[in-house]
Coordinates of C-alpha atoms in Angstrom, one line a residue:
M173 CA -20.4 -12.1 -15.6
A174 CA -18.1 -14.0 -13.2
L175 CA -18.4 -12.6 -9.7
T176 CA -16.1 -13.6 -6.7
I177 CA -16.0 -12.0 -3.3
G178 CA -12.8 -9.6 -2.4
V179 CA -11.9 -9.1 1.1
D180 CA -9.4 -6.3 2.1
V181 CA -8.4 -7.3 5.8
G182 CA -6.9 -4.2 7.9
G183 CA -5.7 -3.9 11.7
T184 CA -9.4 -2.0 12.7
K185 CA -11.6 -3.3 9.3
I186 CA -13.1 -5.7 6.9
A187 CA -14.0 -4.2 4.0
Y188 CA -15.4 -6.6 1.5
G189 CA -17.2 -7.0 -1.9
V190 CA -18.4 -8.9 -4.7
V191 CA -16.5 -8.1 -7.5
G192 CA -17.3 -8.1 -11.3
D193 CA -14.8 -9.3 -14.2
D194 CA -14.6 -5.6 -14.8
G195 CA -13.7 -4.2 -11.6
A196 CA -16.6 -3.0 -10.9
I197 CA -18.0 -3.9 -7.3
I198 CA -21.6 -5.0 -7.1
E199 CA -22.3 -5.2 -3.4
R200 CA -19.5 -4.4 -0.4
G201 CA -19.9 -4.5 3.4
L202 CA -17.8 -3.2 5.8
R203 CA -16.8 -5.3 9.3
H204 CA -14.9 -4.2 12.8
S205 CA -10.9 -6.4 12.9
P206 CA -11.1 -8.7 15.8
A207 CA -7.1 -8.0 15.3
G208 CA -6.4 -10.0 18.3
S209 CA -7.6 -13.3 17.4
P210 CA -7.3 -15.9 14.7
E211 CA -10.2 -17.8 15.3
K212 CA -12.1 -14.4 15.4
M213 CA -10.8 -12.9 12.6
A214 CA -11.1 -16.1 10.2
L215 CA -15.2 -16.3 11.7
T216 CA -15.7 -12.8 10.8
I217 CA -14.2 -13.2 7.1
A218 CA -16.3 -16.3 6.6
D219 CA -19.3 -14.4 8.2
A220 CA -19.3 -11.5 5.6
V221 CA -18.2 -14.0 2.9
T222 CA -21.9 -15.9 3.3
E223 CA -23.5 -13.1 3.5
L224 CA -22.5 -11.8 -0.1
A225 CA -22.5 -15.1 -1.7
A226 CA -26.1 -15.6 0.0
R227 CA -27.1 -13.3 -2.9
H228 CA -24.8 -13.7 -5.1
E229 CA -23.4 -16.7 -7.3
V230 CA -19.8 -16.7 -7.2
E231 CA -17.2 -18.7 -7.5
A232 CA -14.1 -18.0 -5.6
V233 CA -12.9 -15.5 -2.8
G234 CA -9.5 -13.2 -2.6
I235 CA -8.1 -11.9 0.9
G236 CA -6.3 -9.3 1.1
A237 CA -4.2 -9.4 4.4
A238 CA -1.5 -7.0 5.7
G239 CA 1.6 -9.5 6.5
F240 CA 3.7 -12.1 4.7
V241 CA 1.5 -14.6 2.9
D242 CA 3.6 -18.1 1.8
E243 CA 4.3 -18.9 -1.7
T244 CA 1.0 -21.2 -1.9
R245 CA -1.1 -18.1 -1.0
S246 CA -2.6 -19.7 1.6
V247 CA -0.3 -19.2 5.2
I248 CA 0.4 -15.8 7.0
R249 CA 3.7 -16.5 8.1
F250 CA 3.0 -13.2 10.2
A251 CA 1.3 -9.9 10.3
P252 CA 2.8 -7.1 12.3
N253 CA -0.3 -5.0 13.6
L254 CA -2.5 -8.9 13.7
A255 CA -2.3 -12.0 16.1
W256 CA -1.3 -14.0 13.1
R257 CA 1.5 -16.4 13.3
E258 CA 1.5 -19.3 10.7
E259 CA -2.2 -18.9 10.2
P260 CA -3.6 -21.3 7.8
L261 CA -6.1 -18.9 7.0
R262 CA -7.0 -19.9 3.1
E263 CA -7.8 -23.4 4.8
K264 CA -10.0 -22.1 8.0
V265 CA -12.2 -19.7 5.7
G266 CA -12.5 -22.4 2.8
E267 CA -13.7 -24.5 4.9
L268 CA -16.1 -22.1 6.7
V269 CA -17.4 -20.9 3.1
G270 CA -17.4 -23.9 1.0
L271 CA -15.4 -21.6 -1.9
P272 CA -11.9 -21.7 -3.3
V273 CA -9.9 -19.2 -1.3
V274 CA -6.9 -17.4 -1.8
V275 CA -4.7 -15.2 0.2
E276 CA -2.5 -12.3 -1.1
N277 CA -0.6 -9.5 0.7
D278 CA -2.6 -6.4 1.1
A279 CA -0.5 -4.1 -0.8
N280 CA 0.1 -7.0 -3.7
A281 CA -3.6 -6.8 -3.8
M282 CA -3.8 -3.5 -4.1
A283 CA -1.3 -2.8 -6.5
W284 CA -2.8 -5.2 -8.6
G285 CA -5.9 -3.2 -8.3
E286 CA -4.5 -0.8 -10.1
Y287 CA -2.7 -2.6 -12.9
R288 CA -5.7 -3.9 -13.5
F289 CA -8.7 -1.0 -13.3
G290 CA -6.6 2.0 -12.1
A291 CA -3.8 4.0 -12.7
G292 CA -1.6 0.4 -14.2
R293 CA -4.0 0.2 -17.6
G294 CA -1.8 0.5 -20.0
E295 CA 1.0 -1.0 -18.9
S296 CA 2.5 -3.8 -18.6
H297 CA 5.5 -3.5 -16.1
V298 CA 4.3 -1.7 -13.0
V299 CA 5.7 -1.3 -10.0
C300 CA 3.4 0.5 -7.4
V301 CA 4.4 2.2 -3.7
T302 CA 1.6 2.9 -1.2
V303 CA 2.8 5.6 1.1
G304 CA 1.3 5.7 4.6
T305 CA 2.3 5.1 8.3
G306 CA 4.8 2.9 6.2
I307 CA 6.0 2.1 3.0
G308 CA 4.0 -1.2 1.1
G309 CA 4.6 -2.0 -2.3
G310 CA 3.7 -4.6 -5.2
I311 CA 5.5 -5.2 -8.3
V312 CA 4.0 -6.2 -11.7
L313 CA 6.3 -7.8 -14.5
G314 CA 5.0 -8.4 -18.0
G315 CA 1.8 -9.2 -16.7
E316 CA 2.5 -11.1 -13.8
L317 CA 2.4 -10.3 -10.0
Y318 CA 5.6 -10.6 -8.6
R319 CA 5.5 -12.1 -5.2
G320 CA 9.2 -14.0 -4.8
R321 CA 10.2 -17.4 -3.9
W322 CA 8.4 -17.5 -0.9
G323 CA 5.8 -15.0 -1.5
M324 CA 7.4 -12.1 0.6
G325 CA 8.4 -10.0 -2.3
A326 CA 8.2 -6.5 -2.5
E327 CA 8.5 -5.3 0.9
L328 CA 9.9 -1.9 -0.5
G329 CA 9.6 0.0 2.5
H330 CA 12.6 -2.1 3.9
M331 CA 15.1 -1.4 1.2
Q332 CA 17.8 0.4 3.3
A333 CA 18.5 3.7 2.5
V334 CA 20.7 4.9 5.0
P335 CA 23.0 2.5 7.0
G336 CA 22.5 2.6 10.1
G337 CA 19.7 5.1 9.6
R338 CA 16.6 5.6 11.4
A339 CA 15.4 2.4 14.1
C340 CA 12.7 0.5 12.3
G341 CA 9.8 -1.3 13.3
C342 CA 11.0 -4.3 11.3
G343 CA 14.0 -4.5 13.2
N344 CA 16.5 -3.0 11.1
S345 CA 17.6 0.9 11.0
G346 CA 17.8 3.1 7.7
C347 CA 15.1 1.8 5.7
W348 CA 13.3 3.9 3.2
E349 CA 10.2 3.9 5.2
R350 CA 11.4 5.7 7.8
Y351 CA 12.4 8.8 5.4
A352 CA 9.8 8.8 2.5
S353 CA 6.4 7.9 4.3
G354 CA 3.6 9.5 6.1
S355 CA 5.3 8.9 9.4
S356 CA 8.4 10.6 8.4
L357 CA 7.0 13.6 6.9
L358 CA 5.0 13.8 10.0
M359 CA 8.0 14.1 11.9
E360 CA 10.2 16.1 9.9
A361 CA 7.1 18.9 10.0
K362 CA 7.8 18.8 13.8
D363 CA 11.2 18.9 13.9
N364 CA 11.5 22.4 11.4
A365 CA 8.5 23.5 13.5
Q366 CA 10.9 23.1 16.3
A367 CA 13.5 24.5 14.8
D368 CA 11.9 27.7 12.9
P369 CA 9.0 28.6 14.6
E370 CA 8.5 31.6 12.8
G371 CA 8.0 29.3 9.3
A372 CA 5.5 27.2 11.0
E373 CA 3.3 29.6 11.9
H374 CA 0.0 27.5 10.3
L375 CA 1.2 24.3 11.5
L376 CA 1.7 25.3 15.1
R377 CA -1.9 27.1 14.8
L378 CA -3.2 24.1 13.8
G379 CA -1.7 21.8 16.6
G380 CA -1.7 24.0 19.3
S381 CA 2.0 23.1 19.5
V382 CA 4.8 21.1 18.2
E383 CA 3.7 17.9 19.8
G384 CA 0.1 18.7 18.9
I385 CA 0.7 18.7 14.9
Q386 CA -0.8 15.6 13.2
G387 CA -0.5 14.5 9.8
E388 CA -3.5 16.5 7.9
H389 CA -2.1 19.7 9.5
V390 CA 1.1 19.4 7.4
T391 CA -1.0 19.0 4.7
E392 CA -3.5 21.8 5.4
A393 CA -0.7 24.4 6.2
A394 CA 1.3 23.7 3.3
R395 CA -1.5 24.3 1.0
L396 CA -1.5 27.8 3.0
G397 CA 2.4 28.0 2.4
D398 CA 3.7 27.2 5.6
R399 CA 7.3 27.4 5.1
A400 CA 8.2 23.8 7.9
A401 CA 5.6 22.0 5.9
L402 CA 6.2 22.7 2.8
A403 CA 9.8 21.7 3.8
A404 CA 8.8 18.5 4.7
F405 CA 6.9 18.0 1.7
E406 CA 10.3 18.7 -0.3
S407 CA 12.0 16.6 1.7
L408 CA 9.6 13.6 1.3
A409 CA 9.5 13.8 -2.3
G410 CA 13.7 13.8 -2.4
W411 CA 13.8 10.6 -0.3
L412 CA 10.6 9.1 -2.6
A413 CA 13.0 10.0 -5.8
Q414 CA 15.7 8.5 -4.3
G415 CA 13.3 4.7 -3.9
L416 CA 12.4 4.9 -7.6
A417 CA 15.3 5.5 -9.1
D418 CA 16.8 3.0 -7.1
M419 CA 14.2 0.6 -8.1
A420 CA 13.9 1.8 -12.2
A421 CA 17.8 0.6 -12.1
V422 CA 16.9 -3.2 -11.0
L423 CA 13.6 -3.3 -12.0
D424 CA 13.0 -1.0 -15.3
P425 CA 8.9 -0.5 -15.1
G426 CA 7.4 1.3 -17.7
C427 CA 5.3 3.6 -14.9
F428 CA 4.9 3.7 -10.9
I429 CA 2.0 4.6 -8.8
I430 CA 2.0 6.2 -5.7
G431 CA -0.6 5.1 -3.5
G432 CA -1.4 5.1 0.5
G433 CA -3.3 7.9 2.5
V434 CA -0.7 10.5 1.5
S435 CA -1.1 10.2 -2.2
G436 CA -4.2 12.6 -0.9
A437 CA -1.8 15.3 -1.1
A438 CA 0.2 14.3 -4.1
D439 CA -0.5 17.7 -5.3
L440 CA 2.2 18.8 -3.2
F441 CA 4.8 16.7 -3.6
V442 CA 4.4 14.3 -6.9
D443 CA 5.6 16.8 -9.5
R444 CA 8.6 17.3 -7.6
V445 CA 9.3 13.9 -7.3
R446 CA 8.9 13.3 -11.4
E447 CA 11.5 16.2 -11.8
E448 CA 14.3 14.6 -8.9
F449 CA 13.5 11.1 -10.2
A450 CA 14.7 12.2 -13.7
A451 CA 17.6 13.9 -12.0
R452 CA 18.6 10.8 -10.1
L453 CA 18.2 7.7 -12.6
T454 CA 21.3 5.8 -13.4
G455 CA 21.9 6.1 -17.4
R456 CA 19.2 9.5 -17.6
G457 CA 19.4 10.7 -20.8
H458 CA 20.3 7.5 -22.8
R459 CA 16.5 6.0 -21.3
P460 CA 13.1 6.5 -21.8
L461 CA 12.0 7.7 -18.3
A462 CA 8.7 5.7 -16.6
E463 CA 5.6 8.0 -15.8
I464 CA 5.1 8.2 -12.4
R465 CA 1.4 8.7 -11.9
V466 CA -1.0 8.8 -8.4
A467 CA -3.5 5.6 -7.5
E468 CA -6.5 6.4 -9.3
M469 CA -8.8 3.3 -6.5
G470 CA -8.3 4.5 -3.4
P471 CA -9.3 2.1 -0.5
S472 CA -11.1 0.0 -3.3
A473 CA -7.8 -0.9 -4.8
G474 CA -7.2 -3.8 -2.5
L475 CA -10.9 -4.8 -2.6
V476 CA -11.3 -5.2 -6.0
G477 CA -7.2 -6.4 -6.4
A478 CA -7.8 -9.5 -3.9
G479 CA -11.6 -10.4 -6.1
D480 CA -10.0 -10.1 -9.4
L481 CA -6.7 -12.5 -8.0
A482 CA -9.2 -15.2 -7.1
R483 CA -9.9 -15.5 -10.2
L484 CA -6.1 -16.5 -10.9
R485 CA -6.1 -19.0 -8.5

């Protein structure tokens, strides 16, 4: 069995593991992410790879990183939560470990992992939407990862949903992730609790105040029947469905996969997303409906996807 090493780099931690060609993780590890130093980051990644390569015969390394990765899958142009700016990560790590290295956007790696070994199995056209603090995404068309001309495609969260709408950290306003992410879910729940304290009994008890409400409180309160929390999930479902319908009009995928942290509460909103998607789809009634599935691989998808993509270098 051909083995690779997959690395999933985030703002606080680096997950890494040996990945078999069947998607199984043979051995894994976790390290602190030195997000403020590109040099320390490369050294930490290389040290993790060297640790595993000493115990396993591996052929290549795939690194999934949060940021804009260039068309050659080697340079990280920009990472909003890390200190990478025009960072030649493939070259740096490759020189340190003596193995072929491929760098990919972390959401692309996650999407590839789900396509190959998770909820996307059996489909050739897949759009993966990661719903967390913001919205990320990855697109597989005809069995190929779609990256765009410059390697920066599938930034799904930054489609403009509301012209002149809420300000976004990307520098624009009205982006989809400002209405359909975990952050927007929390904001909506707080607004609902402020406007309707009687309907936010559980939310306010869990948070102690409107200001004290956290994301996990919204999910817990919704499961207890809290009116304000349920309304926030209803709003989230509507915004997600609209975005998926818009993407279906352009890409016509066989399925959408919803992943990310908010997917842990999928039982509270995914059925509603499916209903609203069917109602908002252009040409509805005269075309097949794409399936809307929940991601299956959890936090392992990015690591596995990066390792598998290393085989396609």
